Short mmCIF file of C-alpha atoms and ligand atoms in Angstrom, two decimals:
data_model
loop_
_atom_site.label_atom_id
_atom_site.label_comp_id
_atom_site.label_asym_id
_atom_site.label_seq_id
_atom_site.Cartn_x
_atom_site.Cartn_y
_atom_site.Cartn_z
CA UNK R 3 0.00 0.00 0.00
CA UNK R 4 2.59 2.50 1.06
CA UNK R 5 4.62 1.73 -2.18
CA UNK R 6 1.32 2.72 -3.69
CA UNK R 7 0.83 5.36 -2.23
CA UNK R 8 4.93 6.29 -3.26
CA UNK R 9 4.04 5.78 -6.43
CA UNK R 10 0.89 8.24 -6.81
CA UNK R 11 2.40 10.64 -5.27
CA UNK R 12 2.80 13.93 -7.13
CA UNK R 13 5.61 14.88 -5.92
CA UNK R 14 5.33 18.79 -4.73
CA UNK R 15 1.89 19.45 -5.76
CA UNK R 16 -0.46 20.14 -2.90
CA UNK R 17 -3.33 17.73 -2.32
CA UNK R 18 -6.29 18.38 -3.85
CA UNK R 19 -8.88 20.21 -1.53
CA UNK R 20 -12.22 18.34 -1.43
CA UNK R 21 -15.71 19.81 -0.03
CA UNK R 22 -17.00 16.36 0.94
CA UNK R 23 -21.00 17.49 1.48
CA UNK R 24 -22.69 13.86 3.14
CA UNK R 25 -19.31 13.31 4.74
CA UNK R 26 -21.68 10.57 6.90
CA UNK R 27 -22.80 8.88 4.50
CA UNK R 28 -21.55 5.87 2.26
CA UNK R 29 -20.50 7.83 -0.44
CA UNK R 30 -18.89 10.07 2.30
CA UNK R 31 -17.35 6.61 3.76
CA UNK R 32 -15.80 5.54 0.46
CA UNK R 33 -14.57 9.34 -0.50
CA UNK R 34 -12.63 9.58 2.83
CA UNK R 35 -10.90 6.29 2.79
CA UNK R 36 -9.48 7.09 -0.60
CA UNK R 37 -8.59 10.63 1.23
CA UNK R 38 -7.36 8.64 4.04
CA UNK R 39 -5.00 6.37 1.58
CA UNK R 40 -3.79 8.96 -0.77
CA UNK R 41 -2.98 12.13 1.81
CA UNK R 42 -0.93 13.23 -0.49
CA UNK R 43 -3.50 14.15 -3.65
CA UNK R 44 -6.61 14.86 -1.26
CA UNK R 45 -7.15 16.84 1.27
CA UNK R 46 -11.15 16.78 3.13
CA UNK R 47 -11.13 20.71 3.48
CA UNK R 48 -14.73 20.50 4.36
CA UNK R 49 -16.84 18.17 5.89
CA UNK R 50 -20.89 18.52 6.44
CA UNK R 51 -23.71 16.06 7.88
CA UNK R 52 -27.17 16.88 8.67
CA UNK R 53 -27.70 15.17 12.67
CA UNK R 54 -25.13 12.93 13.15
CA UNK R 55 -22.85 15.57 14.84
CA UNK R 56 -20.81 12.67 16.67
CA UNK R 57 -19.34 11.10 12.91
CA UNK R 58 -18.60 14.84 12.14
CA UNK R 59 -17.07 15.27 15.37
CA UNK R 60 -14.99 12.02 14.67
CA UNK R 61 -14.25 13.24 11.25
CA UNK R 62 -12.81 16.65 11.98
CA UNK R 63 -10.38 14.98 14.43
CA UNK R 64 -9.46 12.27 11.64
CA UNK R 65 -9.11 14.47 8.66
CA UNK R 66 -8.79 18.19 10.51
CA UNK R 67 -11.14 19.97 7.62
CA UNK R 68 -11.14 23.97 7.61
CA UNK R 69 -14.87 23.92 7.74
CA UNK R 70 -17.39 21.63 9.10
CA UNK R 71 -21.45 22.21 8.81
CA UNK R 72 -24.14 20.32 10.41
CA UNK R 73 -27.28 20.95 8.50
CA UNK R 74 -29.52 21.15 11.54
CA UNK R 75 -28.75 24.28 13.86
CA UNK R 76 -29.75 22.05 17.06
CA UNK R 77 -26.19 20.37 16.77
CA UNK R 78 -24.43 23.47 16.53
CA UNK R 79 -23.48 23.64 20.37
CA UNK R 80 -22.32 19.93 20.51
CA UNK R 81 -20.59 20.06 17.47
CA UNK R 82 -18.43 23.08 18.38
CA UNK R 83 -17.57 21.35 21.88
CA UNK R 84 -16.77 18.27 20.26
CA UNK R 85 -14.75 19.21 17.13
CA UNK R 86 -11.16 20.46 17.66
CA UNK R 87 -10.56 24.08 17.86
CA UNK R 88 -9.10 24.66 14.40
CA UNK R 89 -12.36 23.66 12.59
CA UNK R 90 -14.86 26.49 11.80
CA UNK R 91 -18.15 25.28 12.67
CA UNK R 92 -20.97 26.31 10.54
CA UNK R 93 -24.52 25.31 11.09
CA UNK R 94 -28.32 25.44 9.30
CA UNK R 95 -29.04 25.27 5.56
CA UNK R 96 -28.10 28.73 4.77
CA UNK R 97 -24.54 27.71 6.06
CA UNK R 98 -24.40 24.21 3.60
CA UNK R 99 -25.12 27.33 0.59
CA UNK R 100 -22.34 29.65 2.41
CA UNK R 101 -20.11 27.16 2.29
CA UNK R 102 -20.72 25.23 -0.87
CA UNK R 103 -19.07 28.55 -2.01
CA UNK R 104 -15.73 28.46 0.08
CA UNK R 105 -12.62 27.81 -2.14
CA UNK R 106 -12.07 24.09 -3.03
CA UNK R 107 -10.55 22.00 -6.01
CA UNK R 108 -13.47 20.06 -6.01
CA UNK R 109 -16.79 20.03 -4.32
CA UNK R 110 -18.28 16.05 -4.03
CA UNK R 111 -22.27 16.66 -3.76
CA UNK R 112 -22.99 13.21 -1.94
CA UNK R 113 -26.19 14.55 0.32
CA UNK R 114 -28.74 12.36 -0.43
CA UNK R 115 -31.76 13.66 -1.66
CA UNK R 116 -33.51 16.87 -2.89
CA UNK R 117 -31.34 18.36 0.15
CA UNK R 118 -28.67 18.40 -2.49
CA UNK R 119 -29.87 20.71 -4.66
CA UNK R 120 -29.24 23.87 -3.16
CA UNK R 121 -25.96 23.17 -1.59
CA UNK R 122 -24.44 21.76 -5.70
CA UNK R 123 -26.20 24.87 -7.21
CA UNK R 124 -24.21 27.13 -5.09
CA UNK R 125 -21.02 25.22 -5.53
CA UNK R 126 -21.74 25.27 -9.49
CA UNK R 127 -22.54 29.37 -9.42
CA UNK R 128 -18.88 29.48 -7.50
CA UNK R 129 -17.48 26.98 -11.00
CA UNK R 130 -16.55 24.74 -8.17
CA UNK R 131 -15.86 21.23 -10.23
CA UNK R 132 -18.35 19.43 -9.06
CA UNK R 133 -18.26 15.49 -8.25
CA UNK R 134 -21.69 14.09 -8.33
CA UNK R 135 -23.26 10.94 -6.41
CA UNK R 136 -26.14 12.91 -5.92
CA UNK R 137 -28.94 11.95 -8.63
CA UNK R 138 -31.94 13.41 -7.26
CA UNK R 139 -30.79 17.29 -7.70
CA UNK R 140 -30.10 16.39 -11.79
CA UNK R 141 -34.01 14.47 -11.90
CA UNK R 142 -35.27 17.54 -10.08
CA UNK R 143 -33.77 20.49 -11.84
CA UNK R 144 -31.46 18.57 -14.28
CA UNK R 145 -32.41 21.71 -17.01
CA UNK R 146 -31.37 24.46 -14.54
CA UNK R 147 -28.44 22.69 -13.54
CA UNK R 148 -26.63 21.79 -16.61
CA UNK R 149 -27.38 25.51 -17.88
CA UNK R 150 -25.56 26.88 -14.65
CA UNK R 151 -22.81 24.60 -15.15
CA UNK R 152 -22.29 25.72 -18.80
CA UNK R 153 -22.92 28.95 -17.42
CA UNK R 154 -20.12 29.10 -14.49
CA UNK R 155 -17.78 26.24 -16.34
CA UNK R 156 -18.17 24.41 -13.78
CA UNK R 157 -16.79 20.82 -14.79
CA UNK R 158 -19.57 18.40 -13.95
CA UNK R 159 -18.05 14.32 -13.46
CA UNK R 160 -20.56 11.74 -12.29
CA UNK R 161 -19.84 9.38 -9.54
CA UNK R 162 -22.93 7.13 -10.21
CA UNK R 163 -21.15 3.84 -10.90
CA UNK R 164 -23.33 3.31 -14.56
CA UNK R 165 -22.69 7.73 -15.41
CA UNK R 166 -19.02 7.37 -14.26
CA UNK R 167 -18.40 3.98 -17.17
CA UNK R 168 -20.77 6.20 -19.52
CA UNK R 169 -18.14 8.87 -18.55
CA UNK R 170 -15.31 6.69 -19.51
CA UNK R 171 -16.68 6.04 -22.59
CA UNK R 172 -17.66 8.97 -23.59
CA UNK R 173 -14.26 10.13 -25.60
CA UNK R 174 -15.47 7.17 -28.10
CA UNK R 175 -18.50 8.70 -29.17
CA UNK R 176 -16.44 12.05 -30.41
CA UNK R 177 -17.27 11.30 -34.42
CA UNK R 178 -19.87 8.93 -33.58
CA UNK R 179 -22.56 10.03 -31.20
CA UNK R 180 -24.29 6.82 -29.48
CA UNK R 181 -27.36 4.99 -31.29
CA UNK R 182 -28.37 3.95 -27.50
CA UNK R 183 -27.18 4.05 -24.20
CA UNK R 184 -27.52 0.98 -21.36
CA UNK R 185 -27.64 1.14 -17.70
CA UNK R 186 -27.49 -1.95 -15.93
CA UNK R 187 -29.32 -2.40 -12.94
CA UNK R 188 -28.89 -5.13 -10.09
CA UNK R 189 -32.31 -5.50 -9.26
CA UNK R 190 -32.43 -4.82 -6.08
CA UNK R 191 -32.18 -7.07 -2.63
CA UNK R 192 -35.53 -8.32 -3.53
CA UNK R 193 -35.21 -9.35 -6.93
CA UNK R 194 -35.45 -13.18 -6.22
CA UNK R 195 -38.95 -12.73 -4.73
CA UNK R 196 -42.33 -14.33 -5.90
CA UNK R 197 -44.01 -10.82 -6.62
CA UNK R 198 -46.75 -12.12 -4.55
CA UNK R 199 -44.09 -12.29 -1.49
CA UNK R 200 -43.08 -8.07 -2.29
CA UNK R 201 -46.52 -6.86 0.04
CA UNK R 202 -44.63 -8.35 2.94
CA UNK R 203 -40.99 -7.00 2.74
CA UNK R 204 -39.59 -5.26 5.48
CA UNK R 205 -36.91 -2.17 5.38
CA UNK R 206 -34.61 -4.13 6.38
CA UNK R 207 -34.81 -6.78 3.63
CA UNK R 208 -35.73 -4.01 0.91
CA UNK R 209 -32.09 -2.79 1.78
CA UNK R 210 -30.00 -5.55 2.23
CA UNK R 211 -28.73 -5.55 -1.45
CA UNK R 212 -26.41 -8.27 -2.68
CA UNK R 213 -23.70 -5.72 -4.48
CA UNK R 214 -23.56 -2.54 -2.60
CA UNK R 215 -23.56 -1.30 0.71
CA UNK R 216 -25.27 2.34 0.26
CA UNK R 217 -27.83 4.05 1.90
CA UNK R 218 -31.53 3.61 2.99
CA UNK R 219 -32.93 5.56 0.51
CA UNK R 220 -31.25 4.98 -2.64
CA UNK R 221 -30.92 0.81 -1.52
CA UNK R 222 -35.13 1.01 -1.15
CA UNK R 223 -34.82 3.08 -4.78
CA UNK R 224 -32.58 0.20 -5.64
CA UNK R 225 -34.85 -2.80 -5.19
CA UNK R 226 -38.13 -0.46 -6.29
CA UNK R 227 -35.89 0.34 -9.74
CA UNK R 228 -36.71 3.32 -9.13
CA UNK R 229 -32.76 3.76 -8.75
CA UNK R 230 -32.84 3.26 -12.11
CA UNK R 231 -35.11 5.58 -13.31
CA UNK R 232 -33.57 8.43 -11.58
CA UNK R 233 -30.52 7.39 -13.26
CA UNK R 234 -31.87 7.70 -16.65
CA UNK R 235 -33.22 10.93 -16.25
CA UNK R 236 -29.65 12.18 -14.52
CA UNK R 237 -27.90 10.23 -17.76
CA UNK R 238 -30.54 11.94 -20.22
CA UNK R 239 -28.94 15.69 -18.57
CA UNK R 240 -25.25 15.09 -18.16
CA UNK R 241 -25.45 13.30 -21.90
CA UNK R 242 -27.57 15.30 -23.43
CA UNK R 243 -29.29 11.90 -24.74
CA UNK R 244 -33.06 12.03 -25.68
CA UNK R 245 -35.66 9.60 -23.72
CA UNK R 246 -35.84 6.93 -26.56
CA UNK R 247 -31.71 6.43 -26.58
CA UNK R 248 -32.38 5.37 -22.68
CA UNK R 249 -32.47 1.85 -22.10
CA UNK R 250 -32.16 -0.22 -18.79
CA UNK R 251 -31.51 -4.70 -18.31
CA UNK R 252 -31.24 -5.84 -15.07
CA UNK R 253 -27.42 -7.73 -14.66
CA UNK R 254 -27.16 -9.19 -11.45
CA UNK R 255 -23.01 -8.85 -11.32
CA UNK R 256 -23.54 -5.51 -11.40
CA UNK R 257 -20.11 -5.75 -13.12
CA UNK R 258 -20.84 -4.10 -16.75
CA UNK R 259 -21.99 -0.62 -15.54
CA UNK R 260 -23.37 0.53 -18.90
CA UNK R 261 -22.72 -0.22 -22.59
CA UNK R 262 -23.08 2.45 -25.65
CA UNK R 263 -24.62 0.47 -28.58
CA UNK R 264 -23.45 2.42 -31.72
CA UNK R 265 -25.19 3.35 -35.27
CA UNK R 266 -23.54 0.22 -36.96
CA UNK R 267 -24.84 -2.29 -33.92
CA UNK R 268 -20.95 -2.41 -32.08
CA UNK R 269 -21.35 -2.50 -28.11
CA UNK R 270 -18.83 -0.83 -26.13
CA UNK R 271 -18.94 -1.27 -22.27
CA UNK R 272 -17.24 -0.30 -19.53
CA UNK R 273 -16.87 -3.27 -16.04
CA UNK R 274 -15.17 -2.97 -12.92
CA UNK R 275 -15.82 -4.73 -9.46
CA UNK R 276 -18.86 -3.22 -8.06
CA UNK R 277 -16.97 -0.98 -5.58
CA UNK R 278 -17.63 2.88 -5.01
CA UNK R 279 -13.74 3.81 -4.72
CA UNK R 280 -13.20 3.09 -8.01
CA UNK R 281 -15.74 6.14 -9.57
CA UNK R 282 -14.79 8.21 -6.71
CA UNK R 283 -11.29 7.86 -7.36
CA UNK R 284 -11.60 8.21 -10.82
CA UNK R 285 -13.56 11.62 -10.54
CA UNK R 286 -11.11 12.59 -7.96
CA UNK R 287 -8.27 12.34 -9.87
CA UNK R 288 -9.34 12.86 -13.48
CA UNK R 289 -7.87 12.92 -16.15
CA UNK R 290 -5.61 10.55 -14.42
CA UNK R 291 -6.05 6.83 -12.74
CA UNK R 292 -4.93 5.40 -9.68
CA UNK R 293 -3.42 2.58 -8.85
CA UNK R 294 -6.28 1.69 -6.60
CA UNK R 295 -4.91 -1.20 -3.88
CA UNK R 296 -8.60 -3.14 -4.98
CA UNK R 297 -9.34 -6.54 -5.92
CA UNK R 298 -8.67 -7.41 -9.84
CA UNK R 299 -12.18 -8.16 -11.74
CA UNK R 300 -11.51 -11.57 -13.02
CA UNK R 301 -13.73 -12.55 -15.32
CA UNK R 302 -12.73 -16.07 -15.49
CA UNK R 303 -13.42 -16.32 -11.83
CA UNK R 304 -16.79 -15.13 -12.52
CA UNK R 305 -17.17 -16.95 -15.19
CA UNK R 306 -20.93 -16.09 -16.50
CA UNK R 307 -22.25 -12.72 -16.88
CA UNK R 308 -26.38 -12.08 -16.73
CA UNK R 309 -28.43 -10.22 -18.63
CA UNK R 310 -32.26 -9.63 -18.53
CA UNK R 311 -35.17 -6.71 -19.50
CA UNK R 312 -36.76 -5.80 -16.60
CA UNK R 313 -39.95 -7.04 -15.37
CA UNK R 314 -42.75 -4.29 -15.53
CA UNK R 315 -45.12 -6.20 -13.17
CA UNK R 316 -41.85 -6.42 -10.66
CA UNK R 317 -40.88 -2.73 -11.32
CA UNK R 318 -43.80 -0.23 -11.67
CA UNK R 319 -41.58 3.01 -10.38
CA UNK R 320 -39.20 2.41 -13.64
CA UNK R 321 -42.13 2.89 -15.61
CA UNK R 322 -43.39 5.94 -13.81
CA UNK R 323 -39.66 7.28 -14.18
CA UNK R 324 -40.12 6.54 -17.82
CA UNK R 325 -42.89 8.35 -18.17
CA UNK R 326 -41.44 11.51 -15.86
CA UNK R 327 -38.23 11.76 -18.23
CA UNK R 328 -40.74 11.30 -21.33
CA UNK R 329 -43.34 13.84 -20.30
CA UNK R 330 -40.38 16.58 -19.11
CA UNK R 331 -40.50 19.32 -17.22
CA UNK R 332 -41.50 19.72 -13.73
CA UNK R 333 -42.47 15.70 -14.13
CA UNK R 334 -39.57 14.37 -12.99
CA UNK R 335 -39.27 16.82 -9.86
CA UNK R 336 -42.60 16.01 -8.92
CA UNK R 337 -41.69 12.20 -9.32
CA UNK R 338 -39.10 12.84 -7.02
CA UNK R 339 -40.82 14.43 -4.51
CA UNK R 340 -42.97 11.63 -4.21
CA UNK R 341 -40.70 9.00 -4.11
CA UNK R 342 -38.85 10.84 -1.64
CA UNK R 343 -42.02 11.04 1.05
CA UNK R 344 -42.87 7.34 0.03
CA UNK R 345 -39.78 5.47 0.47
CA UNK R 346 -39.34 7.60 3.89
CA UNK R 347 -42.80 6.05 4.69
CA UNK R 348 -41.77 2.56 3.58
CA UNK R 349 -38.86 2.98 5.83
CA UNK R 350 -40.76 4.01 9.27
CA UNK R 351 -43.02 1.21 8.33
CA UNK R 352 -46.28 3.66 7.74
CA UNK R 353 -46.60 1.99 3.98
CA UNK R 354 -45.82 -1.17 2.73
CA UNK R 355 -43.00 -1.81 -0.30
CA UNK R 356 -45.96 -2.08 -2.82
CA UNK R 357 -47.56 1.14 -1.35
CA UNK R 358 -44.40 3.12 -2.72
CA UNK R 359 -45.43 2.74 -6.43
CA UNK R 360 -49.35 3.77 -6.64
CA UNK R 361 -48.13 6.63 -4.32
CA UNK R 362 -46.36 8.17 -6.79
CA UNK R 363 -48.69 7.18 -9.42
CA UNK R 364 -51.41 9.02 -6.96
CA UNK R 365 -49.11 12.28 -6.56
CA UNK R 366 -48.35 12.14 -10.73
CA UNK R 367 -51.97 12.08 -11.46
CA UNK R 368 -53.37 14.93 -9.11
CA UNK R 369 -50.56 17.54 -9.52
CA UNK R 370 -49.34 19.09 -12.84
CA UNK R 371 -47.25 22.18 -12.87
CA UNK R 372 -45.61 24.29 -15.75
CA UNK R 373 -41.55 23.88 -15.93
CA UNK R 374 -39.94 25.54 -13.87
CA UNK R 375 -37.77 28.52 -14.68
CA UNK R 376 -36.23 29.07 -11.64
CA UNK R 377 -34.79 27.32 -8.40
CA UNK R 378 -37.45 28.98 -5.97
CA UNK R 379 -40.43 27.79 -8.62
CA UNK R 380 -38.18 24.05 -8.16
CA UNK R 381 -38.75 24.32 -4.28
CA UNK R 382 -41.97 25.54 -4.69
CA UNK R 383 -43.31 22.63 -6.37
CA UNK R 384 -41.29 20.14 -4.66
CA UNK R 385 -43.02 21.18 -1.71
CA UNK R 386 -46.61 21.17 -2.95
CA UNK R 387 -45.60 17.36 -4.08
CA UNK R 388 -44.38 16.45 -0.95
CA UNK R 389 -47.10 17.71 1.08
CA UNK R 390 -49.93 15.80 -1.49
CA UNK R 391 -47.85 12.60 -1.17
CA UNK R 392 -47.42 13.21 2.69
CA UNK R 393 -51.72 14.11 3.19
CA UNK R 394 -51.92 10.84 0.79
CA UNK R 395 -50.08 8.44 2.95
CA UNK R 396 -52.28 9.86 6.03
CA UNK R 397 -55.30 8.18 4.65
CA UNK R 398 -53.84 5.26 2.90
CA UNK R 399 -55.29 2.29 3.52
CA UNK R 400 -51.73 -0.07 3.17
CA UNK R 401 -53.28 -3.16 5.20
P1 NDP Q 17 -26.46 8.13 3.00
O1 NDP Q 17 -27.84 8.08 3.47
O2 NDP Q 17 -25.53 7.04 3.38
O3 NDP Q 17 -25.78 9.53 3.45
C1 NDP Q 17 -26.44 10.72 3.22
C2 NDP Q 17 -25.61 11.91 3.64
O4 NDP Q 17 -26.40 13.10 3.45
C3 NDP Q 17 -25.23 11.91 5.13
O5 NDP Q 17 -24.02 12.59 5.30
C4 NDP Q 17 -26.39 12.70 5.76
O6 NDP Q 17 -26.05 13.27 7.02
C5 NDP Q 17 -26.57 13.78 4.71
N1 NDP Q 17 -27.92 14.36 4.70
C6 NDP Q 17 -29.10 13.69 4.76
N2 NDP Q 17 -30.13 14.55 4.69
C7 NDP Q 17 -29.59 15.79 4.63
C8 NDP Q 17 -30.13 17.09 4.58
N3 NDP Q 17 -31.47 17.31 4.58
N4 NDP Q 17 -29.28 18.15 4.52
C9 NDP Q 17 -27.94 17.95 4.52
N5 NDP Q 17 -27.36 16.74 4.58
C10 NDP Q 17 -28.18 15.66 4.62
O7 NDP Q 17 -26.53 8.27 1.41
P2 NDP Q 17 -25.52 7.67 0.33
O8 NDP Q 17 -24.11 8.05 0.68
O9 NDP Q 17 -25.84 6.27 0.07
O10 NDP Q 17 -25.96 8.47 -0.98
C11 NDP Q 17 -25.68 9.85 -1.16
C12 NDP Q 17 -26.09 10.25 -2.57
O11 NDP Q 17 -25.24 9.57 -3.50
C13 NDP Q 17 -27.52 9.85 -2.94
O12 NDP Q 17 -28.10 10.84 -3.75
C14 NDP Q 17 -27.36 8.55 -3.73
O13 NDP Q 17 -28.39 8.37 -4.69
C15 NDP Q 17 -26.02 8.81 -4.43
N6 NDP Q 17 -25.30 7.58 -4.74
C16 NDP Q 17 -24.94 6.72 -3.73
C17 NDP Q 17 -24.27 5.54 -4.00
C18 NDP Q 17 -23.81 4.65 -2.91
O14 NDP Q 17 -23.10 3.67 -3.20
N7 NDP Q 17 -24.16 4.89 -1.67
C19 NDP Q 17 -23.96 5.15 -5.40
C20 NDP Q 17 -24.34 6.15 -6.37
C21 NDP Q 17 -25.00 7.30 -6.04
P3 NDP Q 17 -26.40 12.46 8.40
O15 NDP Q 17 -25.49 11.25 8.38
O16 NDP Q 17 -26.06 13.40 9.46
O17 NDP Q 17 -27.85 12.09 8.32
#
């Protein structure tokens, strides 16, 4: 490791500052223990977490940032206490916007959620180079965002493992743009199940996936496919591909990310071991590669490779994220919203797994709004979707 480690090191060049926003989370996990490995490319200048203050505290001792935020003001007191004196403490939403500004080399957006938003807009109006894991801020205001980031040129890299390979392979499609584009998809912890068996899942089967270990909210998204769908509409924006070019099969390796299928019928795709480090890394240290200390993929050890279409019947939200990137405008944000409030509902256990799908349905086919222009008309109908899905679930009858 340490030869490594020798061997990546550019020799006096500073380490790359990183904003790390989600420090807490998994993506935060995986970004700091390449951090951690290579101290001397990155540097975590800036940590943030929304409650869990003690992690943060933890953190700023590890990895001494500049600047830590915690999301919600209540932890501001603790936080300060806890965290050694040389970190600036920052607290509340308005701070995550402040400091989504501050000087960095790059800024990682890896809150999850539509918190994300407002925090990677800042950092792209600062022409930050932004690092994405977050998905839902592109499905939610993916036309906004792309036009501030060829507004501010701020470089935009994806971290998503299937947007990362697309990424990769993107310098192939120079003379020849891409006939169709392929995301593969796991399927999901509960992708073995009779479909008859899906009313009964718990949270903690729906996340238990068999490839990754990520968060609640995007492992529930995961096994709904919903994952998925998100990630078409975030691949549609950062590739400027149209709907119909947008294809998904379910590969349970989850070891070919994505393949581009081009005019003449060749397939190129891109495979790795189905580890975050590896698209983190790779965004952290574009243009270059590192010589990541990771298992090899052997294919020979694998052996056989899977392929499948999805099963509508199995997967309703893919076809309701379908529809969302097919219809437009504020579609997909409302699509969001709802899937937001209903796999938070799935997880305190006030719907079932099934419920998650005709909620959004529900939300699609009561609220309509024109496209929004701006990011206050995005929060404005995010929250009139949230609150429909939210006075929904109140009455639902899940038994
Ligand atoms: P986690 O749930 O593990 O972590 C979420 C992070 O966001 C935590 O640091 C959390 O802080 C913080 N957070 C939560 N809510 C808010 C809020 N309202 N305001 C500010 N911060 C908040 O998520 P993941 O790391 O799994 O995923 C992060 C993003 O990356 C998601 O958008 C996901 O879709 C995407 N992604 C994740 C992958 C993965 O492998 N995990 C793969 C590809 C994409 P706290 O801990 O204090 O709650």
């Amino acid at each position: 490791m340490i030869a490594i480690k020798k061997q990546n090191a550019a020799k006096n060049i500073a380490p790359k500052s990183i904003a790390l926003f989600g420090a807490t989370g998994t993506i935060g996990d995986n970004a700091l223990s390449l951090i951690s490995d290579y101290p001397h490319l990155f540097r975590a200048s800036l940590l943030t977490a929304q409650e869990n203050w003690q992690k943060l505290a933890r953190l700023c001792h590890q990895f001494h940032p500049d600047v830590a935020v915690i999301a919600n003001p209540a932890h501001y007191a603790t936080l300060k206490e806890a965290a050694p004196a040389t970190t600036r403490i920052m607290a509340g939403e308005d701070a995550l916007n402040e400091a989504a500004a501050l000087p960095c080399d790059a800024h990682l957006s890896a809150i999850v959620g539509f918190a994300a938003l407002a925090p990677t807009f800042a950092a792209i109006q600062a022409g930050h180079t932004i690092i994405l894991a977050n998905k839902e801020c592109l499905v939610a205001a993916g036309a906004l965002l792309m036009e501030a980031v060829a507004t501010h040129h701020a470089p935009l890299i994806p971290v998503d493992s299937e947007h990362s390979g697309l990424f990769q392979l993107w310098a192939t499609t120079q003379h020849n743009p891409p006939a169709t584009v392929t995301l593969t998809a796991s399927g999901g912890a509960l992708r073995d199940w009779e479909i008859t068996r899906l009313h009964d899942a718990t949270p903690a089967e729906a996340i238990a996936h068999p490839n990754w270990r990520m968060g609640a909210k995007i492992s529930v998204d995961s096994a709904t496919l919903m994952n998925k769908g998100l990630e078409l509409i975030e691949a549609q924006h950062v590739f400027s591909l149209a709907p119909t070019q947008l294809d998904v099969l379910i590969h349970p390796e989850s070891l070919v990310h994505c393949f581009i299928t081009f005019a003449d019928g060749a397939q190129l795709a891109q495979l790795s071991i189905a580890d975050m480090r590896l698209p983190i890394a790779h965004a952290l240290y574009y243009p270059h590669r590192l010589a990541l200390n990771l298992p090899p993929l052997s294919l020979a050890t694998v052996g056989a490779l899977h392929f499948s279409a999805p099963d509508s019947a199995r997967y309703p939200c893919l076809r309701l994220a379908h529809h969302a990137m097919q219809t437009g405008g504020a579609t997909p944000l409302i699509l969001n919203a709802a899937n937001e409030i209903a796999v938070e509902a799935f997880l305190q256990q006030r719907i079932r797994f099934t419920d998650i799908a005709p909620l959004i349905e529900e939300t699609l086919a009561i609220f309509t709004a024109p496209s929004p222009q701006t990011l206050d008309e995005v929060h404005e109908i995010n929250h009139t979707a949230r609150e429909l899905t939210l006075k929904r679930i109140a009455t639902w009858n899940h038994s």
